[in-house]
CSV table of C-alpha atoms in Angstrom, one decimal:
chain,number,residue,atom,x,y,z
A,1,MET,CA,-17.8,42.8,-8.5
A,2,LEU,CA,-16.9,45.1,-5.6
A,3,TYR,CA,-19.9,47.2,-6.4
A,4,ALA,CA,-22.0,44.1,-6.2
A,5,LEU,CA,-20.5,42.8,-3.0
A,6,SER,CA,-20.9,46.3,-1.4
A,7,THR,CA,-24.6,46.2,-2.6
A,8,VAL,CA,-24.9,42.9,-0.8
A,9,LEU,CA,-23.4,44.3,2.4
A,10,VAL,CA,-25.7,47.4,2.3
A,11,LEU,CA,-28.6,45.1,1.8
A,12,ALA,CA,-27.5,42.9,4.7
A,13,ALA,CA,-26.9,46.0,6.8
A,14,GLU,CA,-30.5,47.4,5.9
A,15,GLU,CA,-32.0,44.1,6.7
A,16,ALA,CA,-30.1,44.0,10.1
A,17,GLU,CA,-31.8,47.3,11.0
A,18,GLU,CA,-35.3,46.0,9.8
A,19,THR,CA,-35.3,42.6,11.4
A,20,SER,CA,-33.2,41.1,14.1
A,21,ASN,CA,-31.0,38.2,12.8
A,22,VAL,CA,-29.7,37.1,16.2
A,23,GLY,CA,-31.6,33.9,15.7
A,24,LEU,CA,-29.3,33.0,12.9
A,25,VAL,CA,-26.2,32.7,15.2
A,26,LEU,CA,-28.0,31.0,18.1
A,27,PRO,CA,-28.7,27.3,17.9
A,28,ASP,CA,-32.3,26.4,17.1
A,29,PRO,CA,-33.7,24.1,19.8
A,30,TYR,CA,-35.3,21.7,17.5
A,31,GLU,CA,-32.2,21.5,15.3
A,32,LEU,CA,-30.1,21.1,18.4
A,33,VAL,CA,-32.2,18.0,19.5
A,34,ALA,CA,-32.1,16.6,16.0
A,35,GLY,CA,-28.2,17.2,16.0
A,36,ILE,CA,-27.8,15.6,19.3
A,37,ILE,CA,-29.8,12.5,18.3
A,38,ALA,CA,-28.2,12.2,14.9
A,39,PHE,CA,-24.8,12.5,16.2
A,40,ALA,CA,-25.4,10.1,19.1
A,41,ILE,CA,-26.5,7.5,16.7
A,42,VAL,CA,-23.3,8.1,14.5
A,43,PHE,CA,-21.1,7.9,17.6
A,44,PHE,CA,-22.6,4.6,18.9
A,45,PHE,CA,-22.4,3.2,15.6
A,46,VAL,CA,-18.7,4.1,15.3
A,47,TRP,CA,-17.9,3.2,18.8
A,48,LYS,CA,-19.9,-0.3,19.0
A,49,TRP,CA,-19.7,-1.4,15.4
A,50,ALA,CA,-17.3,0.3,13.1
A,51,PHE,CA,-14.2,0.3,15.4
A,52,PRO,CA,-14.6,-3.5,16.5
A,53,ALA,CA,-15.2,-4.4,12.8
A,54,ILE,CA,-12.1,-2.5,11.6
A,55,ASP,CA,-10.1,-3.9,14.6
A,56,LYS,CA,-11.1,-7.6,13.8
A,57,MET,CA,-10.3,-6.9,10.1
A,58,LEU,CA,-6.9,-5.5,10.9
A,59,GLU,CA,-6.1,-8.4,13.2
A,60,ASP,CA,-7.2,-10.9,10.5
A,61,ARG,CA,-5.0,-9.1,8.0
A,62,GLN,CA,-2.1,-9.0,10.4
A,63,ARG,CA,-2.5,-12.6,11.1
A,64,ALA,CA,-2.8,-13.4,7.4
A,65,ILE,CA,0.3,-11.6,6.5
A,66,LYS,CA,2.2,-13.1,9.5
A,67,GLY,CA,1.1,-16.6,8.3
A,68,GLN,CA,2.1,-15.9,4.8
A,69,MET,CA,5.4,-14.7,5.8
A,70,GLU,CA,6.0,-17.6,8.1
A,71,ASP,CA,4.9,-19.9,5.2
A,72,ALA,CA,7.4,-18.0,2.9
A,73,GLU,CA,10.0,-18.4,5.4
A,74,ALA,CA,9.5,-22.1,5.8
A,75,THR,CA,9.5,-22.6,2.1
A,76,LYS,CA,12.7,-20.6,1.7
A,77,ALA,CA,14.4,-22.8,4.4
A,78,GLU,CA,13.2,-25.9,2.7
A,79,ALA,CA,14.3,-24.7,-0.8
A,80,HIS,CA,17.7,-23.8,0.8
A,81,SER,CA,18.2,-27.5,2.4
A,82,LEU,CA,17.1,-28.8,-1.0
A,83,LEU,CA,19.6,-26.8,-2.7
A,84,ASP,CA,22.2,-27.8,-0.3
A,85,ASP,CA,21.2,-31.6,-0.8
A,86,TYR,CA,21.5,-31.1,-4.6
A,87,ARG,CA,24.7,-29.3,-4.4
A,88,LYS,CA,26.0,-32.3,-2.2
A,89,GLN,CA,24.7,-34.8,-4.5
A,90,LEU,CA,26.2,-33.0,-7.5
A,91,ALA,CA,29.6,-32.9,-5.8
A,92,ASP,CA,29.3,-36.6,-4.8
A,93,ALA,CA,28.4,-37.4,-8.5
A,94,LYS,CA,31.3,-35.5,-9.7
A,95,GLY,CA,33.7,-37.4,-7.4
A,96,GLU,CA,32.2,-40.6,-8.4
A,97,ALA,CA,32.5,-39.7,-12.0
A,98,ALA,CA,36.2,-38.7,-11.5
A,99,GLY,CA,36.8,-42.0,-9.8
A,100,ILE,CA,35.2,-44.0,-12.6
A,101,ILE,CA,37.2,-42.1,-15.2
A,102,ASN,CA,40.5,-42.7,-13.3
A,103,GLU,CA,39.8,-46.4,-12.9
A,104,ALA,CA,38.9,-46.7,-16.6
A,105,ARG,CA,42.0,-44.9,-17.4
A,106,SER,CA,44.3,-47.1,-15.2
A,107,ALA,CA,42.4,-50.2,-16.5
A,108,ALA,CA,43.1,-49.1,-20.1
A,109,GLU,CA,46.7,-48.5,-19.2
A,110,ALA,CA,47.1,-51.9,-17.7
A,111,MET,CA,45.3,-53.4,-20.8
A,112,LYS,CA,47.7,-51.5,-23.1
A,113,VAL,CA,50.7,-52.6,-21.3
A,114,ASP,CA,49.4,-56.1,-21.3
A,115,ILE,CA,48.6,-56.1,-25.0
A,116,VAL,CA,52.0,-54.6,-25.9
A,117,ALA,CA,53.7,-57.2,-23.8
A,118,LYS,CA,51.7,-60.0,-25.4
A,119,ALA,CA,52.5,-58.6,-28.8
A,120,GLN,CA,56.2,-58.5,-28.1
A,121,THR,CA,56.1,-62.0,-26.8
A,122,GLU,CA,54.1,-63.1,-29.9
A,123,ALA,CA,56.5,-61.2,-32.1
A,124,GLU,CA,59.5,-62.7,-30.5
A,125,HIS,CA,58.0,-66.1,-30.7
A,126,ILE,CA,57.2,-65.7,-34.4
A,127,THR,CA,60.7,-64.4,-35.0
A,128,THR,CA,62.2,-67.3,-33.2
A,129,LYS,CA,60.1,-69.8,-35.0
A,130,ALA,CA,60.9,-68.1,-38.3
A,131,ARG,CA,64.6,-68.2,-37.5
A,132,GLN,CA,64.3,-71.9,-36.5
A,133,ASP,CA,62.3,-72.6,-39.8
A,134,ALA,CA,64.8,-70.9,-41.8
A,135,ALA,CA,67.7,-72.8,-40.2
A,136,THR,CA,66.0,-76.1,-40.7
A,137,GLU,CA,65.2,-75.2,-44.3
A,138,ARG,CA,68.8,-74.3,-44.8
A,139,ASP,CA,70.1,-77.4,-43.2
A,140,ARG,CA,67.7,-79.5,-45.4
A,141,ALA,CA,68.8,-77.5,-48.5
A,142,LEU,CA,72.4,-78.1,-47.5
A,143,ALA,CA,72.0,-81.8,-47.1
A,144,SER,CA,70.1,-82.1,-50.2
A,145,ALA,CA,72.7,-80.1,-52.1
A,146,ARG,CA,75.4,-82.4,-50.6
A,147,VAL,CA,73.7,-85.5,-52.0
A,148,GLU,CA,73.2,-83.9,-55.3
A,149,VAL,CA,77.0,-82.7,-55.4
A,150,ALA,CA,78.0,-86.2,-54.5
A,151,ASN,CA,76.0,-87.7,-57.2
A,152,LEU,CA,77.1,-85.3,-59.8
A,153,SER,CA,80.7,-85.8,-58.7
A,154,ILE,CA,80.3,-89.6,-59.1
A,155,ASP,CA,78.6,-89.2,-62.5
A,156,LEU,CA,81.3,-86.8,-63.5
A,157,ALA,CA,84.1,-89.2,-62.3
A,158,GLU,CA,82.4,-92.1,-64.0
A,159,ARG,CA,82.4,-90.3,-67.2
A,160,VAL,CA,86.0,-89.3,-66.8
A,161,VAL,CA,87.0,-92.9,-65.8
A,162,GLY,CA,84.6,-94.5,-68.3
A,163,GLU,CA,83.3,-97.2,-66.0
A,164,ASN,CA,80.8,-97.7,-63.3
A,165,LEU,CA,82.1,-97.0,-59.9
A,166,ASP,CA,81.1,-98.5,-56.8
A,167,ARG,CA,78.6,-96.0,-55.9
A,168,SER,CA,78.4,-96.6,-52.1
A,169,VAL,CA,82.2,-96.4,-51.8
A,170,GLN,CA,82.2,-93.3,-53.8
A,171,LEU,CA,79.5,-91.7,-51.9
A,172,GLY,CA,81.4,-92.3,-48.7
A,173,LEU,CA,84.4,-90.6,-50.3
A,174,VAL,CA,82.5,-87.6,-51.3
A,175,GLU,CA,80.7,-87.5,-48.0
A,176,ARG,CA,84.1,-87.4,-46.2
A,177,TYR,CA,85.5,-84.8,-48.6
A,178,LEU,CA,82.4,-82.5,-48.0
A,179,ALA,CA,82.7,-83.0,-44.2
A,180,ASP,CA,86.2,-81.9,-44.5
A,181,LEU,CA,85.2,-79.0,-46.4
A,182,ASP,CA,82.6,-78.1,-43.9
A,183,ARG,CA,85.3,-78.3,-41.2
A,184,MET,CA,87.5,-76.1,-43.1
A,185,THR,CA,84.8,-73.4,-43.8
A,186,GLU,CA,83.6,-73.4,-40.2
B,1,MET,CA,-32.8,24.6,-4.7
B,2,VAL,CA,-35.2,26.1,-2.3
B,3,ASP,CA,-33.1,29.2,-2.0
B,4,GLN,CA,-32.8,29.7,-5.7
B,5,LEU,CA,-36.7,29.5,-5.9
B,6,ILE,CA,-36.9,32.2,-3.2
B,7,LEU,CA,-34.2,34.3,-5.0
B,8,ALA,CA,-36.0,33.8,-8.3
B,9,SER,CA,-39.4,34.8,-7.0
B,10,GLU,CA,-38.0,37.9,-5.3
B,11,CYS,CA,-35.4,39.0,-7.8
B,12,ASP,CA,-36.1,42.1,-9.9
B,13,VAL,CA,-33.7,41.4,-12.7
B,14,ALA,CA,-34.2,44.8,-14.4
B,15,ASN,CA,-33.2,46.8,-11.4
B,16,GLU,CA,-30.8,44.8,-9.3
B,17,VAL,CA,-27.2,43.8,-9.8
B,18,ILE,CA,-27.4,40.7,-7.7
B,19,CYS,CA,-30.3,38.7,-6.6
B,20,ALA,CA,-30.7,38.6,-2.8
B,21,PRO,CA,-33.6,37.6,-0.7
B,22,ALA,CA,-35.5,40.5,1.3
B,23,ASP,CA,-34.4,38.8,4.4
B,24,VAL,CA,-31.2,36.8,4.8
B,25,LYS,CA,-32.9,34.4,7.2
B,26,GLU,CA,-34.7,32.9,4.2
B,27,LEU,CA,-31.4,31.3,3.0
B,28,PHE,CA,-30.8,29.6,6.3
B,29,GLU,CA,-34.2,28.9,7.9
B,30,LEU,CA,-35.5,26.2,5.6
B,31,PRO,CA,-39.2,25.4,5.3
B,32,THR,CA,-41.2,22.8,7.3
B,33,ILE,CA,-41.6,19.6,5.3
B,34,PHE,CA,-44.1,17.9,7.5
B,35,HIS,CA,-45.5,17.8,11.1
B,36,ILE,CA,-45.2,15.0,13.7
B,37,GLY,CA,-48.0,16.1,16.1
B,38,GLU,CA,-46.9,19.5,17.3
B,39,LEU,CA,-43.5,19.1,16.1
B,40,ALA,CA,-42.5,20.9,12.8
B,41,ILE,CA,-40.0,18.9,10.9
B,42,THR,CA,-37.9,21.3,8.8
B,43,ARG,CA,-35.7,20.5,5.7
B,44,THR,CA,-32.8,21.2,8.0
B,45,ILE,CA,-33.8,18.4,10.5
B,46,LEU,CA,-34.3,16.0,7.8
B,47,LEU,CA,-30.8,16.9,6.4
B,48,ILE,CA,-29.2,16.4,9.8
B,49,PHE,CA,-30.7,12.8,9.9
B,50,LEU,CA,-29.7,12.3,6.4
B,51,ALA,CA,-26.1,13.2,7.2
B,52,ALA,CA,-26.0,10.7,10.0
B,53,PHE,CA,-27.8,8.1,7.8
B,54,ILE,CA,-25.1,8.7,5.1
B,55,VAL,CA,-22.2,8.3,7.5
B,56,LEU,CA,-23.8,5.1,8.8
B,57,ALA,CA,-24.2,3.8,5.1
B,58,ILE,CA,-20.7,4.6,4.3
B,59,LEU,CA,-19.3,2.8,7.5
B,60,TYR,CA,-21.6,-0.1,7.0
B,61,PHE,CA,-21.1,-0.9,3.4
B,62,GLY,CA,-17.3,0.0,3.6
B,63,LEU,CA,-16.5,-2.3,6.6
B,64,ARG,CA,-19.4,-4.9,6.4
B,65,LYS,CA,-17.3,-7.6,4.7
B,66,GLY,CA,-14.2,-6.8,6.5
B,67,SER,CA,-12.1,-8.6,3.8
B,68,VAL,CA,-8.4,-9.2,4.5
B,69,VAL,CA,-7.8,-8.0,0.8
B,70,PRO,CA,-10.0,-4.9,0.7
B,71,SER,CA,-12.0,-3.6,-2.3
B,72,LYS,CA,-11.4,-0.1,-3.4
B,73,PHE,CA,-14.4,1.3,-1.3
B,74,GLN,CA,-13.4,-0.6,1.7
B,75,ALA,CA,-9.8,0.7,1.4
B,76,VAL,CA,-11.1,4.3,1.2
B,77,VAL,CA,-13.5,3.9,4.2
B,78,GLU,CA,-10.7,2.1,6.2
B,79,SER,CA,-8.1,4.8,5.5
B,80,LEU,CA,-10.7,7.6,6.4
B,81,VAL,CA,-11.4,6.0,9.8
B,82,GLN,CA,-7.7,5.0,10.4
B,83,PHE,CA,-6.7,8.6,9.5
B,84,VAL,CA,-8.7,10.0,12.3
B,85,ARG,CA,-7.8,7.2,14.6
B,86,LYS,CA,-3.9,7.1,14.0
B,87,ASP,CA,-3.1,10.6,12.5
B,88,VAL,CA,-5.4,12.6,14.7
B,89,ALA,CA,-6.4,10.8,17.8
B,90,GLU,CA,-3.2,8.8,18.6
B,91,ASP,CA,-0.7,11.0,17.1
B,92,ILE,CA,-1.9,14.2,18.8
B,93,ILE,CA,-3.3,13.0,22.1
B,94,GLY,CA,-0.8,9.9,22.5
B,95,PRO,CA,-1.6,6.5,23.7
B,96,ASP,CA,-4.6,7.8,25.7
B,97,GLY,CA,-6.0,9.0,22.2
B,98,VAL,CA,-7.6,5.6,21.6
B,99,LYS,CA,-10.3,6.4,24.1
B,100,TYR,CA,-11.3,9.6,22.3
B,101,ALA,CA,-11.0,8.0,18.8
B,102,PRO,CA,-14.7,6.9,18.4
B,103,TYR,CA,-15.8,10.4,19.3
B,104,LEU,CA,-13.3,12.1,17.0
B,105,THR,CA,-14.1,9.8,14.1
B,106,ALA,CA,-17.8,10.1,14.4
B,107,MET,CA,-17.3,14.0,14.6
B,108,PHE,CA,-15.2,14.0,11.6
B,109,LEU,CA,-17.4,12.0,9.4
B,110,PHE,CA,-20.5,13.6,10.5
B,111,LEU,CA,-19.1,17.1,9.9
B,112,LEU,CA,-17.6,16.1,6.6
B,113,VAL,CA,-20.9,14.9,5.3
B,114,GLY,CA,-22.7,17.9,6.8
B,115,ASN,CA,-20.2,20.2,5.4
B,116,LEU,CA,-20.2,18.6,2.0
B,117,PHE,CA,-24.0,19.0,1.7
B,118,GLU,CA,-23.0,22.7,0.9
B,119,VAL,CA,-21.8,21.5,-2.4
B,120,THR,CA,-24.0,18.4,-3.0
B,121,PRO,CA,-26.3,18.9,-5.9
B,122,LEU,CA,-30.0,19.0,-4.9
B,123,VAL,CA,-29.0,19.4,-1.3
B,124,ASN,CA,-27.0,22.6,-1.5
B,125,PHE,CA,-27.3,23.4,2.3
B,126,PRO,CA,-24.6,22.6,4.7
B,127,ILE,CA,-26.2,21.7,8.1
B,128,THR,CA,-23.3,23.1,9.8
B,129,SER,CA,-24.2,26.6,8.6
B,130,ARG,CA,-26.9,26.4,11.5
B,131,MET,CA,-25.3,26.9,14.9
B,132,ALA,CA,-26.9,23.8,16.5
B,133,ILE,CA,-24.3,21.2,15.4
B,134,PRO,CA,-21.1,23.3,15.8
B,135,ALA,CA,-22.3,24.5,19.2
B,136,PHE,CA,-23.3,21.0,20.4
B,137,LEU,CA,-19.9,19.4,19.3
B,138,ALA,CA,-17.9,22.3,20.7
B,139,ILE,CA,-19.7,21.9,24.0
B,140,VAL,CA,-19.1,18.1,24.1
B,141,THR,CA,-15.4,18.8,23.4
B,142,TYR,CA,-15.4,21.5,26.0
B,143,VAL,CA,-16.9,19.2,28.5
B,144,ILE,CA,-14.4,16.4,27.6
B,145,PHE,CA,-11.3,18.5,27.9
B,146,VAL,CA,-12.4,20.2,31.1
B,147,PHE,CA,-13.4,17.0,32.7
B,148,VAL,CA,-10.2,15.2,31.6
B,149,GLY,CA,-8.1,18.1,32.7
B,150,PHE,CA,-9.5,17.8,36.2
B,151,LYS,CA,-9.6,14.1,36.4
B,152,LYS,CA,-6.0,13.7,35.2
B,153,ASN,CA,-4.4,16.6,37.2
B,154,GLY,CA,-6.9,17.4,39.9
B,155,PHE,CA,-7.0,21.0,41.0
B,156,ARG,CA,-3.5,21.6,39.6
B,157,TYR,CA,-5.1,21.8,36.2
B,158,LEU,CA,-6.6,25.1,37.1
B,159,THR,CA,-3.7,26.4,39.0
B,160,ASP,CA,-1.2,25.6,36.2
B,161,ILE,CA,-3.4,27.5,33.8
B,162,ILE,CA,-3.7,30.5,36.1
B,163,TRP,CA,-0.1,30.4,37.4
B,164,PRO,CA,2.0,28.8,34.6
B,165,LYS,CA,5.4,27.9,36.1
B,166,SER,CA,7.2,27.8,32.6
B,167,VAL,CA,6.6,31.6,32.3
B,168,PRO,CA,8.9,34.2,34.0
B,169,ILE,CA,7.3,35.2,37.3
B,170,GLY,CA,6.6,38.8,36.3
B,171,LEU,CA,4.5,37.8,33.4
B,172,ARG,CA,2.7,34.9,35.1
B,173,TRP,CA,-0.4,36.7,36.2
B,174,LEU,CA,-1.0,38.2,32.7
B,175,VAL,CA,-0.3,35.0,30.8
B,176,GLY,CA,-2.6,33.2,33.5
B,177,VAL,CA,-5.5,35.7,32.8
B,178,ILE,CA,-5.1,35.2,29.1
B,179,GLU,CA,-4.9,31.4,29.3
B,180,LEU,CA,-7.9,31.2,31.7
B,181,PHE,CA,-10.0,33.3,29.3
B,182,SER,CA,-8.6,31.5,26.2
B,183,THR,CA,-9.1,28.0,27.6
B,184,PHE,CA,-12.5,28.3,29.2
B,185,ILE,CA,-14.2,30.9,27.1
B,186,LEU,CA,-12.6,31.4,23.7
B,187,ARG,CA,-11.9,27.8,23.0
B,188,PRO,CA,-15.5,26.5,22.7
B,189,LEU,CA,-16.6,29.8,21.2
B,190,THR,CA,-14.1,30.0,18.5
B,191,LEU,CA,-14.3,26.2,17.8
B,192,ALA,CA,-18.1,26.5,17.0
B,193,VAL,CA,-18.0,30.0,15.3
B,194,ARG,CA,-15.1,29.0,13.0
B,195,LEU,CA,-17.1,26.1,11.6
B,196,PHE,CA,-20.4,27.8,11.5
B,197,ALA,CA,-19.0,31.2,10.0
B,198,ASN,CA,-17.1,29.4,7.3
B,199,LEU,CA,-20.1,27.5,6.1
B,200,VAL,CA,-22.4,30.4,6.4
B,201,ALA,CA,-20.2,32.5,4.3
B,202,GLY,CA,-19.7,29.6,1.8
B,203,HIS,CA,-23.5,29.0,1.5
B,204,LEU,CA,-24.2,32.7,1.2
B,205,MET,CA,-21.6,33.2,-1.5
B,206,LEU,CA,-22.7,30.1,-3.6
B,207,THR,CA,-26.4,30.9,-3.3
B,208,LEU,CA,-26.1,34.6,-4.3
B,209,LEU,CA,-23.5,34.0,-7.1
B,210,LEU,CA,-24.8,30.9,-8.7
B,211,GLY,CA,-28.5,31.9,-8.0
B,212,SER,CA,-28.0,35.4,-9.4
B,213,GLY,CA,-26.0,34.0,-12.2
B,214,ALA,CA,-28.7,31.4,-13.1
B,215,ILE,CA,-31.6,33.9,-12.7
B,216,PHE,CA,-30.0,36.6,-14.8
B,217,ILE,CA,-29.1,34.2,-17.6
B,218,TRP,CA,-32.5,32.7,-17.5
B,219,ASN,CA,-34.3,36.0,-17.6
B,220,PHE,CA,-32.3,37.5,-20.3
B,221,ALA,CA,-35.5,38.8,-21.9
B,222,ASP,CA,-36.0,41.1,-19.0
B,223,ALA,CA,-32.5,41.7,-18.1
B,224,GLY,CA,-31.2,42.4,-21.5
B,225,ALA,CA,-27.5,43.2,-21.6
B,226,LYS,CA,-27.3,42.5,-17.9
B,227,SER,CA,-27.4,38.8,-18.7
B,228,LEU,CA,-23.7,39.1,-19.2
B,229,VAL,CA,-23.4,40.0,-15.5
B,230,GLY,CA,-25.2,36.7,-14.8
B,231,VAL,CA,-22.5,34.8,-16.8
B,232,ALA,CA,-19.8,36.5,-14.8
B,233,TRP,CA,-21.6,35.7,-11.4
B,234,PHE,CA,-22.1,32.2,-12.5
B,235,ALA,CA,-18.4,31.7,-13.6
B,236,PHE,CA,-17.2,33.2,-10.3
B,237,GLY,CA,-19.7,31.0,-8.4
B,238,LEU,CA,-18.3,27.9,-10.1
B,239,GLY,CA,-14.8,29.0,-8.9
B,240,ILE,CA,-16.1,29.5,-5.4
B,241,TYR,CA,-17.9,26.2,-5.6
B,242,LEU,CA,-14.5,24.3,-6.2
B,243,PHE,CA,-13.0,26.3,-3.4
B,244,GLU,CA,-16.0,25.5,-1.0
B,245,ILE,CA,-15.3,21.7,-1.6
B,246,VAL,CA,-11.8,22.3,0.0
B,247,VAL,CA,-13.3,24.5,2.8
B,248,ALA,CA,-15.9,21.8,3.6
B,249,VAL,CA,-13.2,19.1,4.0
B,250,LEU,CA,-10.8,21.3,5.7
B,251,GLN,CA,-13.2,22.8,8.3
B,252,ALA,CA,-14.2,19.2,9.3
B,253,TYR,CA,-10.6,18.3,9.7
B,254,ILE,CA,-9.8,21.5,11.6
B,255,PHE,CA,-12.7,21.1,14.0
B,256,THR,CA,-11.6,17.5,14.7
B,257,LEU,CA,-8.0,18.4,14.9
B,258,LEU,CA,-8.5,21.2,17.4
B,259,SER,CA,-10.8,19.1,19.5
B,260,ALA,CA,-8.0,16.5,19.7
B,261,VAL,CA,-5.5,19.4,20.5
B,262,TYR,CA,-7.7,20.7,23.3
B,263,ILE,CA,-8.1,17.2,24.8
B,264,GLN,CA,-4.3,16.6,24.5
B,265,SER,CA,-3.6,19.9,26.4
B,266,SER,CA,-5.7,18.5,29.3
B,267,VAL,CA,-4.1,15.1,29.2
B,268,HIS,CA,-0.6,16.6,29.2
B,269,PRO,CA,-1.0,20.1,30.5
B,270,GLU,CA,2.7,20.7,30.7
B,271,HIS,CA,3.1,20.8,26.9
């Protein structure tokens, strides 16, 4: 490789001796003019068209991003206020529900007390009536038993005596006796 | 293409190790394609206009629609233009850089396309390997920074260079002479020569390596075992080809960057 490169250098050196290559490092006038014109075209295009185009685009982009961010901000604020509203509503609803439950509970309590009281009254009433009925029944049974005893006593006495007794007089007698008996047992 | 034909017609594959033209000018002075009256239009001149046309086409098709949500191509063109505008013009020169951004952008894109012609198949010739464009752009940059220097700072621009107050007094005259020489003579010269020489070297290397490689391989009947040398040349040439893509982009960037730095040094000479 080095050998090859040195050959190139030697060749170049020989050529330099043979022909002058100064022209290679000096600008060629025609190329210079072409370069000036070509660069001028590029420069004016960049200056007058490309930069304004890119500036406009950047401004549009900036505006679009700004607009979107503002929109997002507004949406966010709206969402926040909605959330607050919902929270408030939820809290109200909870309070209301608690109120309803309490009311229902107290109503139920009152109803319970009422029912129990009524039941007690009813029970007392029934008991009283039963007691009265029992007393009435006993009195009636007692009265009936008294008549029966009197009749039996008279029948027995008639058989013992062997003749008919004045039933009404005898009944009065038994009655009196039983009344005395009552007085004694009381 | 043309270079390779020249090489092929002149190459003696039996006796040479590398195919080189009898005169190196043949690789850089391209043939005339047609005449307009007296004017000879060479391939180089056509390529210069082609480069301008390509830049216009890229910008036009990239920015034509100006969509808020860019296509891929638009995004690439946009970032290319914004790169020169923001990262070079504004970042280096400062707020004043906006004024020079169109010049720097046009320069960067024109040089980029012109340089990349070196590695563009079927073109294979960087227009910047001819001195005309580097010299012209270096002179424009030179005129701008000297003009701006005097306009912004008046005569102090010159006195600050010759008698730099930030340097110890004993050294001022020496630094002054160096600065004067460097600013007004070396700057434009090095700016132009750096670009020109890089592209000349690249074009020379690619032509000789790829050309020789192809010719030796193609003429293996005459060259015999030396065809293997051709394979080596070609492989080496491909490596250089990749390297030259980087060089083409880098040199366009460096030229633009240095132009911006020179303009900046005139806008704010104290730095």
